[in-house]
Coordinates of C-alpha atoms and ligand atoms in Angstrom, one line a residue:
M1 CA 146.9 -20.1 -29.9
G2 CA 149.5 -19.5 -27.2
L3 CA 150.7 -16.3 -25.6
L4 CA 153.9 -16.0 -27.7
T5 CA 152.4 -16.7 -31.1
A6 CA 155.5 -15.7 -33.0
L7 CA 157.5 -18.4 -31.2
E8 CA 155.1 -21.0 -32.6
G9 CA 156.2 -20.1 -36.1
A10 CA 153.2 -18.0 -37.0
Y11 CA 155.2 -15.4 -38.8
G12 CA 158.2 -17.2 -40.1
D13 CA 161.7 -16.4 -38.7
A14 CA 164.8 -14.3 -39.2
A15 CA 168.3 -14.6 -38.1
D16 CA 168.0 -11.3 -36.4
A17 CA 164.5 -11.5 -35.0
L18 CA 165.9 -10.3 -31.7
R19 CA 168.9 -8.0 -31.4
I20 CA 170.2 -7.2 -27.9
D21 CA 173.5 -6.6 -26.1
G22 CA 175.5 -7.1 -29.3
C23 CA 173.8 -10.4 -30.0
A24 CA 171.4 -11.4 -32.8
M25 CA 169.1 -14.3 -32.5
S26 CA 166.4 -16.0 -34.5
R27 CA 163.1 -17.0 -32.8
E28 CA 164.1 -20.6 -33.2
Q29 CA 167.3 -20.0 -31.2
L30 CA 165.4 -18.1 -28.6
L31 CA 162.9 -20.9 -28.2
A32 CA 165.6 -23.5 -27.9
A33 CA 167.5 -21.7 -25.2
A34 CA 164.3 -20.8 -23.4
T35 CA 163.1 -24.4 -23.5
V36 CA 166.3 -25.4 -21.6
V37 CA 165.3 -22.8 -18.9
A38 CA 161.7 -24.1 -18.9
H39 CA 163.0 -27.6 -18.0
R40 CA 165.0 -26.2 -15.1
V41 CA 162.2 -24.1 -13.6
A42 CA 159.0 -26.2 -14.3
G43 CA 157.1 -26.6 -11.1
A44 CA 158.9 -23.8 -9.2
P45 CA 156.6 -21.3 -7.4
A46 CA 158.1 -18.3 -9.2
L47 CA 161.2 -17.5 -11.2
A48 CA 163.1 -14.3 -10.4
V49 CA 165.1 -12.9 -13.3
L50 CA 167.9 -10.4 -12.9
A51 CA 166.6 -8.1 -15.6
R52 CA 169.6 -6.6 -17.3
P53 CA 169.0 -5.7 -21.0
T54 CA 170.5 -9.0 -22.3
A55 CA 169.6 -12.1 -24.3
E56 CA 169.9 -14.1 -21.1
T57 CA 167.1 -12.0 -19.6
V58 CA 164.8 -12.5 -22.6
T59 CA 165.6 -16.2 -22.6
A60 CA 164.9 -16.6 -18.9
V61 CA 161.6 -14.7 -19.1
V62 CA 160.4 -16.7 -22.1
G63 CA 161.5 -19.9 -20.3
G64 CA 159.4 -19.1 -17.3
L65 CA 156.4 -18.3 -19.5
L66 CA 156.8 -21.5 -21.5
A67 CA 156.8 -23.5 -18.2
G68 CA 153.9 -21.6 -16.8
V69 CA 156.0 -20.3 -13.9
P70 CA 155.3 -16.7 -12.7
V71 CA 158.2 -14.5 -13.7
V72 CA 159.5 -11.9 -11.3
P73 CA 161.8 -9.3 -13.0
L74 CA 164.3 -8.0 -10.5
P75 CA 165.7 -4.5 -11.3
P76 CA 169.4 -5.1 -11.8
D77 CA 170.4 -2.0 -9.8
S78 CA 168.2 -2.8 -6.9
G79 CA 170.0 -2.7 -3.6
P80 CA 169.8 -5.3 -0.8
K81 CA 166.7 -3.9 0.8
E82 CA 164.6 -3.8 -2.3
R83 CA 165.9 -7.1 -3.6
A84 CA 165.3 -9.0 -0.3
H85 CA 161.8 -7.7 -0.2
I86 CA 161.0 -8.8 -3.8
L87 CA 162.5 -12.3 -3.4
R88 CA 160.8 -12.9 -0.1
D89 CA 157.4 -11.5 -1.0
S90 CA 157.2 -13.2 -4.4
G91 CA 158.3 -16.6 -3.0
A92 CA 160.8 -17.0 -5.9
T93 CA 163.1 -19.9 -5.2
L94 CA 165.3 -19.4 -8.3
L95 CA 167.1 -16.3 -9.7
A96 CA 168.0 -16.5 -13.4
V97 CA 171.4 -14.7 -14.0
R98 CA 174.0 -14.5 -16.6
P99 CA 176.7 -17.2 -16.0
G100 CA 179.3 -15.7 -13.6
D101 CA 176.9 -13.2 -12.2
G102 CA 177.4 -14.5 -8.7
G103 CA 177.2 -13.3 -5.1
W104 CA 173.5 -13.7 -4.5
E105 CA 172.5 -14.7 -0.9
G106 CA 169.3 -16.4 0.0
V107 CA 168.3 -17.6 -3.4
E108 CA 169.5 -20.4 -5.7
T109 CA 170.9 -19.0 -8.9
L110 CA 170.1 -20.4 -12.4
P111 CA 172.8 -19.5 -14.9
V112 CA 171.2 -19.0 -18.3
E113 CA 173.4 -20.5 -21.1
M114 CA 173.2 -19.0 -24.5
T115 CA 175.8 -21.3 -26.1
G116 CA 174.7 -24.3 -28.1
R117 CA 171.3 -22.7 -28.6
T118 CA 170.3 -24.4 -31.8
G119 CA 170.9 -27.9 -30.4
A120 CA 169.0 -27.3 -27.2
S121 CA 165.6 -28.1 -28.4
S122 CA 166.6 -31.6 -29.2
D123 CA 166.8 -32.5 -25.6
S124 CA 163.6 -30.7 -24.9
G125 CA 161.4 -33.8 -24.7
G126 CA 158.6 -32.0 -26.4
S127 CA 157.1 -28.6 -26.1
Y128 CA 155.0 -27.4 -23.2
A129 CA 151.3 -27.2 -23.2
E130 CA 150.0 -23.7 -23.1
P131 CA 149.3 -22.8 -19.5
A132 CA 145.7 -21.7 -18.7
P133 CA 145.1 -18.0 -19.5
E134 CA 144.2 -17.1 -16.0
R135 CA 147.7 -18.2 -14.7
T136 CA 150.1 -15.5 -13.6
A137 CA 152.6 -14.5 -16.3
F138 CA 154.4 -11.9 -14.2
V139 CA 154.6 -10.5 -10.7
L140 CA 155.7 -6.9 -11.3
Y141 CA 156.8 -4.9 -8.3
T142 CA 155.6 -1.4 -8.3
S143 CA 155.7 1.5 -5.8
G144 CA 152.7 2.7 -3.7
T145 CA 152.7 6.0 -1.9
T146 CA 154.2 4.3 1.2
G147 CA 156.0 1.2 2.2
A148 CA 157.8 -1.4 0.1
P149 CA 156.8 -2.1 -3.6
K150 CA 153.7 -4.2 -4.1
G151 CA 153.7 -7.3 -6.4
A152 CA 151.1 -6.9 -9.1
L153 CA 149.9 -10.3 -10.4
I154 CA 149.6 -10.0 -14.2
P155 CA 147.6 -12.9 -15.8
R156 CA 148.6 -14.3 -19.1
S157 CA 145.2 -13.3 -20.5
A158 CA 145.8 -9.7 -19.6
V159 CA 149.1 -9.6 -21.5
A160 CA 147.5 -11.3 -24.6
A161 CA 144.5 -8.9 -24.5
D162 CA 146.6 -5.8 -24.2
L163 CA 149.1 -6.7 -26.9
D164 CA 146.3 -7.5 -29.3
A165 CA 144.6 -4.3 -28.5
L166 CA 147.8 -2.3 -29.0
A167 CA 148.6 -4.2 -32.2
A168 CA 145.2 -3.1 -33.5
A169 CA 145.6 0.5 -32.3
W170 CA 149.1 0.9 -33.8
Q171 CA 148.7 -1.4 -36.8
W172 CA 151.7 -3.3 -35.3
S173 CA 152.5 -6.3 -37.3
A174 CA 155.2 -8.8 -38.4
E175 CA 156.3 -6.1 -40.9
D176 CA 157.6 -3.9 -38.2
T177 CA 161.0 -3.6 -36.5
L178 CA 160.5 -2.4 -33.0
V179 CA 163.3 -0.3 -31.4
H180 CA 163.7 0.7 -27.8
G181 CA 166.3 0.8 -25.0
L182 CA 164.0 0.6 -22.0
P183 CA 164.6 -1.4 -18.9
L184 CA 163.3 -5.0 -19.0
F185 CA 161.7 -5.0 -15.5
H186 CA 158.6 -2.9 -16.3
V187 CA 155.5 -3.1 -18.5
H188 CA 156.9 -0.7 -21.1
G189 CA 160.2 -2.3 -21.9
L190 CA 159.4 -5.9 -21.1
V191 CA 155.7 -6.6 -21.7
L192 CA 155.3 -4.3 -24.7
G193 CA 158.9 -4.1 -25.8
V194 CA 159.7 -7.8 -25.7
L195 CA 156.6 -9.9 -25.5
G196 CA 154.9 -7.5 -28.0
A197 CA 157.4 -8.5 -30.6
L198 CA 157.0 -12.2 -29.7
R199 CA 153.3 -12.0 -30.2
T200 CA 153.0 -9.7 -33.2
G201 CA 156.0 -11.2 -35.0
S202 CA 157.8 -7.9 -35.4
K203 CA 161.6 -7.9 -35.1
V204 CA 162.9 -6.1 -32.0
V205 CA 166.2 -4.2 -31.5
H206 CA 167.1 -3.3 -27.9
T207 CA 169.6 -0.5 -27.9
G208 CA 171.0 -1.1 -24.4
R209 CA 170.2 2.5 -23.3
P210 CA 167.6 4.7 -24.9
T211 CA 169.9 7.4 -26.2
P212 CA 169.1 9.6 -29.2
G213 CA 172.1 8.3 -31.1
A214 CA 171.3 4.6 -30.6
Y215 CA 167.7 5.3 -31.7
A216 CA 168.8 7.1 -34.8
Q217 CA 171.1 4.3 -35.9
A218 CA 168.7 1.5 -35.4
R219 CA 166.5 2.1 -38.4
G220 CA 163.3 0.7 -37.0
S221 CA 159.7 1.3 -38.1
L222 CA 158.2 1.5 -34.6
Y223 CA 159.9 3.2 -31.6
F224 CA 159.0 3.2 -27.9
G225 CA 160.2 5.8 -25.4
V226 CA 159.3 7.5 -22.2
P227 CA 159.0 11.3 -22.4
T228 CA 162.5 11.9 -21.1
V229 CA 163.8 9.9 -24.1
W230 CA 161.7 11.8 -26.5
S231 CA 162.7 15.1 -25.0
R232 CA 166.4 14.1 -25.4
V233 CA 165.7 13.0 -29.0
A234 CA 163.9 16.3 -29.8
A235 CA 166.9 18.2 -28.4
E236 CA 169.3 16.4 -30.9
E237 CA 168.1 17.6 -34.3
S238 CA 170.1 15.1 -36.4
A239 CA 169.0 12.1 -34.3
A240 CA 165.4 13.3 -34.5
R241 CA 165.6 13.8 -38.3
A242 CA 166.9 10.2 -38.7
L243 CA 163.6 8.9 -37.3
S244 CA 161.6 10.4 -40.1
A245 CA 161.8 7.1 -41.9
A246 CA 160.0 5.4 -39.0
R247 CA 156.3 4.6 -39.2
L248 CA 155.3 5.3 -35.6
L249 CA 156.9 7.0 -32.5
V250 CA 155.1 6.0 -29.3
S251 CA 155.4 7.8 -26.0
G252 CA 154.2 6.6 -22.6
S253 CA 154.8 6.0 -18.9
A254 CA 154.5 9.7 -18.1
P255 CA 153.0 12.8 -19.6
L256 CA 154.6 13.9 -22.9
P257 CA 155.0 17.7 -22.7
V258 CA 153.2 19.5 -25.6
P259 CA 156.4 21.3 -26.7
V260 CA 158.2 18.0 -27.0
F261 CA 155.3 16.5 -29.0
E262 CA 155.4 19.5 -31.3
R263 CA 159.2 19.6 -31.8
L264 CA 159.3 15.9 -32.4
A265 CA 156.5 16.2 -35.0
A266 CA 158.3 19.1 -36.7
L267 CA 161.7 17.4 -36.9
T268 CA 160.5 13.9 -37.9
G269 CA 157.4 14.7 -39.8
R270 CA 155.7 12.1 -37.4
A271 CA 153.3 13.2 -34.8
P272 CA 153.9 10.9 -31.9
I273 CA 151.4 8.4 -30.6
E274 CA 150.7 8.9 -26.9
R275 CA 149.4 6.1 -24.7
Y276 CA 148.5 5.8 -21.0
G277 CA 148.8 2.8 -18.7
M278 CA 149.9 1.4 -15.4
T279 CA 151.6 -1.7 -14.2
E280 CA 148.3 -2.8 -12.7
S281 CA 146.2 -2.3 -15.9
L282 CA 148.7 -2.5 -18.7
I283 CA 148.1 0.0 -21.4
T284 CA 144.5 1.1 -21.4
V285 CA 144.2 4.3 -23.5
S286 CA 146.0 5.4 -26.7
T287 CA 145.8 7.4 -29.8
R288 CA 145.6 5.3 -32.9
A289 CA 147.8 5.0 -36.0
D290 CA 144.8 5.8 -38.2
G291 CA 143.3 8.4 -35.9
E292 CA 143.9 11.9 -34.6
R293 CA 147.1 12.4 -32.6
R294 CA 146.3 15.3 -30.3
P295 CA 149.1 17.0 -28.3
G296 CA 148.5 16.6 -24.6
S297 CA 145.9 13.8 -25.0
V298 CA 146.3 10.1 -24.6
G299 CA 143.3 9.3 -26.9
L300 CA 140.7 6.6 -26.6
P301 CA 140.3 3.4 -24.6
V302 CA 141.9 0.5 -26.4
E303 CA 139.8 -2.5 -27.6
G304 CA 138.0 -4.2 -24.7
V305 CA 138.8 -1.5 -22.1
R306 CA 136.2 0.7 -20.5
T307 CA 136.9 4.0 -18.6
R308 CA 135.0 6.3 -16.4
L309 CA 135.6 9.3 -14.1
A310 CA 134.5 9.5 -10.4
G311 CA 134.4 12.4 -8.0
E312 CA 135.8 12.4 -4.5
D313 CA 132.4 11.0 -3.3
G314 CA 132.6 8.2 -5.9
A315 CA 129.7 9.8 -7.9
P316 CA 130.1 9.8 -11.7
V317 CA 131.7 12.8 -13.3
P318 CA 130.5 14.0 -16.8
H319 CA 132.7 13.4 -19.8
D320 CA 132.5 17.0 -20.9
G321 CA 136.2 17.8 -21.6
E322 CA 136.3 20.1 -18.5
T323 CA 135.4 18.3 -15.3
V324 CA 138.2 16.4 -13.6
G325 CA 137.7 13.1 -11.8
E326 CA 139.6 10.0 -10.8
L327 CA 140.1 7.7 -13.8
Q328 CA 138.7 4.2 -13.2
V329 CA 139.2 1.4 -15.7
A330 CA 137.7 -2.1 -16.4
G331 CA 138.4 -4.8 -18.9
P332 CA 140.5 -7.8 -19.8
T333 CA 143.9 -6.1 -19.4
L334 CA 143.6 -5.7 -15.6
F335 CA 145.9 -7.4 -13.1
A336 CA 144.5 -10.0 -10.7
G337 CA 145.5 -8.1 -7.5
Y338 CA 148.5 -7.4 -5.3
L339 CA 150.3 -10.4 -3.8
N340 CA 150.0 -10.7 0.0
R341 CA 148.3 -7.3 0.2
P342 CA 144.6 -7.6 1.1
D343 CA 144.7 -4.0 2.4
A344 CA 145.9 -2.6 -0.9
N345 CA 143.5 -4.8 -2.8
A346 CA 140.6 -3.5 -0.8
E347 CA 141.6 0.1 -1.7
A348 CA 142.3 -0.5 -5.3
W349 CA 138.9 -1.7 -6.5
T350 CA 135.5 -0.1 -6.4
A351 CA 132.5 -2.0 -5.1
D352 CA 131.3 -2.6 -8.6
G353 CA 134.7 -4.0 -9.8
W354 CA 136.5 -1.1 -11.4
F355 CA 140.2 -0.4 -10.8
R356 CA 141.0 3.0 -9.3
T357 CA 144.0 4.3 -11.1
G358 CA 144.8 7.2 -8.7
D359 CA 145.2 9.4 -11.8
V360 CA 143.1 12.5 -12.3
A361 CA 141.8 12.9 -15.8
V362 CA 139.3 14.7 -18.1
I363 CA 137.3 12.9 -20.8
G364 CA 135.9 14.9 -23.7
Q365 CA 132.6 14.4 -25.4
D366 CA 134.6 12.9 -28.3
G367 CA 136.0 10.3 -25.8
F368 CA 139.5 11.7 -25.9
H369 CA 141.3 11.4 -22.5
R370 CA 143.6 13.9 -21.0
I371 CA 145.6 12.9 -17.9
V372 CA 145.8 15.9 -15.5
G373 CA 148.0 14.4 -12.8
R374 CA 148.2 12.0 -9.9
A375 CA 145.7 12.3 -7.0
S376 CA 148.6 11.8 -4.5
V377 CA 151.8 13.9 -4.3
D378 CA 153.4 10.8 -2.9
L379 CA 153.6 8.9 -6.1
I380 CA 156.4 10.4 -8.2
K381 CA 157.2 9.7 -11.9
S382 CA 160.8 10.4 -12.7
G383 CA 162.2 9.5 -16.2
G384 CA 159.1 7.2 -16.5
Y385 CA 159.9 5.4 -13.3
R386 CA 157.3 5.2 -10.6
I387 CA 158.7 6.1 -7.2
G388 CA 156.9 6.1 -3.9
A389 CA 157.9 9.0 -1.7
G390 CA 157.3 6.9 1.4
E391 CA 159.8 4.2 0.3
V392 CA 162.5 6.8 -0.3
E393 CA 161.7 8.5 3.1
A394 CA 162.0 5.2 4.9
A395 CA 165.4 4.5 3.3
L396 CA 166.6 7.9 4.3
R397 CA 165.4 7.4 7.9
D398 CA 167.5 4.2 8.0
H399 CA 170.6 6.4 7.9
P400 CA 171.9 6.9 11.5
A401 CA 172.4 10.7 11.0
V402 CA 168.8 11.3 9.7
A403 CA 166.1 12.3 12.2
D404 CA 163.4 12.8 9.6
A405 CA 162.8 13.2 5.8
A406 CA 160.1 14.3 3.4
V407 CA 160.4 13.5 -0.3
V408 CA 158.6 15.3 -3.2
G409 CA 158.6 15.1 -7.0
A410 CA 159.7 18.6 -8.2
P411 CA 159.0 19.6 -11.8
D412 CA 162.0 18.8 -14.0
D413 CA 162.5 19.6 -17.7
D414 CA 164.4 16.4 -18.4
L415 CA 162.9 13.8 -16.0
G416 CA 159.3 15.2 -15.8
Q417 CA 159.7 15.1 -12.0
A418 CA 162.9 14.9 -10.0
V419 CA 163.1 13.2 -6.6
V420 CA 163.9 16.0 -4.0
A421 CA 164.5 15.1 -0.4
Y422 CA 164.1 17.5 2.6
V423 CA 166.1 16.0 5.4
I424 CA 166.6 16.8 9.1
A425 CA 170.1 15.4 9.9
D426 CA 172.7 15.9 12.5
G427 CA 175.1 17.8 10.3
E428 CA 177.6 14.9 10.1
V429 CA 176.2 13.9 6.7
T430 CA 176.2 15.5 3.2
G431 CA 173.5 15.4 0.6
D432 CA 175.7 13.3 -1.7
Q433 CA 176.2 10.7 1.0
L434 CA 172.5 10.4 1.5
T435 CA 171.9 10.1 -2.3
A436 CA 174.4 7.3 -2.4
F437 CA 172.9 5.7 0.6
V438 CA 169.5 5.5 -1.1
A439 CA 171.0 4.4 -4.4
E440 CA 172.7 1.5 -2.6
R441 CA 169.7 0.3 -0.7
L442 CA 166.9 0.8 -3.2
S443 CA 167.2 1.1 -7.0
V444 CA 169.6 3.7 -8.4
H445 CA 166.7 5.5 -10.1
K446 CA 164.9 6.1 -6.8
R447 CA 167.8 8.1 -5.4
P448 CA 167.1 11.8 -4.6
R449 CA 168.5 14.0 -7.3
R450 CA 168.7 16.8 -4.8
V451 CA 168.9 16.7 -0.9
V452 CA 168.1 19.8 1.0
L453 CA 169.2 19.8 4.7
V454 CA 166.7 21.6 6.8
E455 CA 166.1 22.4 10.5
E456 CA 162.5 21.4 10.4
L457 CA 159.7 20.3 8.1
P458 CA 156.5 22.3 7.6
R459 CA 153.6 20.5 9.3
N460 CA 149.9 21.1 9.8
A461 CA 148.2 21.1 13.1
M462 CA 147.9 17.3 12.9
G463 CA 151.6 17.0 12.5
K464 CA 151.4 15.9 8.8
V465 CA 154.1 17.2 6.6
L466 CA 152.8 19.9 4.2
K467 CA 154.2 18.5 0.9
K468 CA 152.6 21.2 -1.2
Q469 CA 154.7 23.8 0.7
L470 CA 157.8 21.8 0.0
L471 CA 156.9 21.5 -3.6
D472 CA 156.5 25.3 -3.8
R473 CA 160.0 25.6 -2.4
A474 CA 161.4 23.0 -4.8
Ligands
LIG501 C1 174.2 7.9 -11.1 N1 174.4 6.6 -11.2 C2 174.6 6.1 -10.0 C3 174.4 7.2 -9.1 N2 174.2 8.3 -9.8 N3 174.8 4.9 -9.5 C4 174.9 4.7 -8.2 N4 174.8 5.7 -7.3 C5 174.5 7.0 -7.7 N5 174.4 7.9 -6.7 C6 174.5 5.9 -12.5 C7 173.4 4.9 -12.8 O1 173.7 3.7 -12.2 C8 173.6 4.8 -14.3 O2 174.7 4.0 -14.6 C9 173.9 6.2 -14.7 O3 174.4 6.8 -13.5 C10 172.8 7.0 -15.2 O4 171.6 6.8 -14.4 P1 170.4 7.8 -14.3 O5 170.9 9.1 -13.9 O6 169.4 7.2 -13.6 O7 170.0 7.8 -15.8 P2 169.2 8.9 -16.5 O8 169.9 9.4 -17.7 O9 168.6 9.8 -15.6 O10 168.0 8.0 -17.1 C11 167.0 8.5 -17.9 C12 166.3 7.3 -18.6 C13 165.8 6.4 -17.5 C14 165.1 7.9 -19.4 C15 167.2 6.6 -19.5 O11 165.0 7.1 -16.5 C16 164.9 5.3 -18.0 O12 165.4 4.3 -18.6 N6 163.6 5.3 -17.8 C17 162.6 4.3 -18.3 C18 161.7 4.0 -17.2 C19 160.6 3.0 -17.7 O13 160.8 2.2 -18.5 N7 159.4 3.1 -17.1 C20 158.3 2.3 -17.5 C21 157.5 1.9 -16.4 S1 156.1 0.9 -17.0 P3 174.7 3.1 -15.9 O14 175.9 2.3 -15.7 O15 173.4 2.3 -15.9 O16 174.8 4.0 -17.1 C22 154.8 2.0 -17.1 C23 153.6 1.6 -17.8 C24 153.5 2.5 -18.9 O17 155.0 3.2 -16.7 O18 152.6 3.2 -19.1 O19 154.4 2.3 -19.7
LIG502 P1 153.7 2.5 -13.7 O1 152.9 1.6 -12.8 O2 155.1 2.5 -13.5 O3 153.4 1.9 -15.0 O4 153.1 3.9 -13.6 C1 151.8 4.2 -14.0 C2 151.6 5.7 -13.9 O5 152.3 6.3 -14.9 C3 150.2 6.1 -14.2 O6 149.3 5.9 -13.0 C4 150.3 7.5 -14.6 O7 150.4 8.4 -13.5 C5 151.6 7.5 -15.4 N1 151.4 7.5 -16.8 C6 151.6 6.5 -17.7 N2 151.4 6.9 -19.0 C7 151.1 8.2 -18.9 C8 150.8 9.2 -19.9 N3 150.8 8.9 -21.2 N4 150.5 10.4 -19.4 C9 150.5 10.7 -18.1 N5 150.8 9.8 -17.2 C10 151.1 8.6 -17.5

């Protein structure tokens, strides 16, 4: 059995198996168009995909996976600095784009054609043998506390194990219609939101953007969203009530505030499922469709995953529902390491082979997990996006008027955390200009939502910026 079982015909087909960007496709059409891509990329070291929410993106991703070529999703709004890093570091020699999406330097573009889809398989020359499970499916770029994003190597076996575990936890099947409008360059929108459907056989509707109105209209049975999306849905009563026909509302990528959980449950009659994960581990902990959905809790490890808590000295922490520790995970859903980053790999794993999440958690005697927060203030979650304070600070320092900068994630009702930058500048520059500067060089979602121009930054005796003090001010 391959990775994308639904493409092998395991669950039949439908003319609208995939709806995205105003286009409806059957799985046969998708397979045919993706096979054309696979021919073009077979043997390449890696395939970058300009990951706009389009049928071309899904086709390119599936084409790379069919050919066994690691797929590198490129955030479509990434600026030159971030893009150059991802292309260089991943070794991608081809960038899949929509025809006419030109202007890319330093990489050969591969226009993905969606016309003549049905005939495309006839020149396929046969289907591809399933690549070995340990081969890399994706190189997913994700922020650390400092420096440029790291490429997490995600094996095909991890994707398969995680999707099967989630299908079991959520009773996710070919009977479902999955709806979401999440970006296609992260685990949530791409691995779960696209490949999940191509493995379970559910239909999938991508709404372009994850707005309450679009979710309400889509009439799905299974909905994915980040907490910002659910908080916006909960604030629009009629949109929320329209979701009462759905089977399951699933939240993840950041903590779901208890008041949002409760309001959503009251308006829809559906207590949301909350699940926890990371790029590096995929989704490891979740409440279950047939189990208790406790506000503020992410539930139990999914099938095959083991979790434990460790104190600062590395010693085990009891699972007593009170004592906090660093959450460590092990199991078949884990990544294979960071590309070209032996230093980061050495830090990420314990001596006995567990992955250190960097999240602080509590585990109850009943096994339920509660995520308390991040161990480092320098890893920010805003709107479900993971943003490294160090990367934004470095981008700000690239501006000629900036002498120094410190970035924090300030609590924010809509985004969970908002990127706030404290900047020492020469007075010739405004906060809006600095925001635009970051948005152009990195991804738009990494831009500071607020820039505070200051004379100096609070520092300790060692010269280290006191971020906790800045957070208190923010
Ligand atoms: C605004 N815009 C700018 C700009 N200011 N453009 C350039 N320069 C500036 N200074 C534009 C944007 O391009 C965009 O345009 C529009 O304004 C709105 O952008 P935004 O402000 O960023 O959108 P916002 O409404 O804040 O987005 C909220 C959100 C988004 C929830 C829709 O944060 C989101 O999609 N989050 C999902 C993140 C996610 O999937 N994370 C999963 C990680 S995986 P335009 O044209 O685009 O409208 C993971 C594992 C797991 O965590 O556990 O799941
Ligand atoms: P990313 O690599 O972008 O997937 O981000 C992973 C991080 O998102 C984790 O380390 C957590 O800090 C956070 N996260 C994901 N899901 C949850 C959740 N349900 N509750 C709290 N934090 C979460």
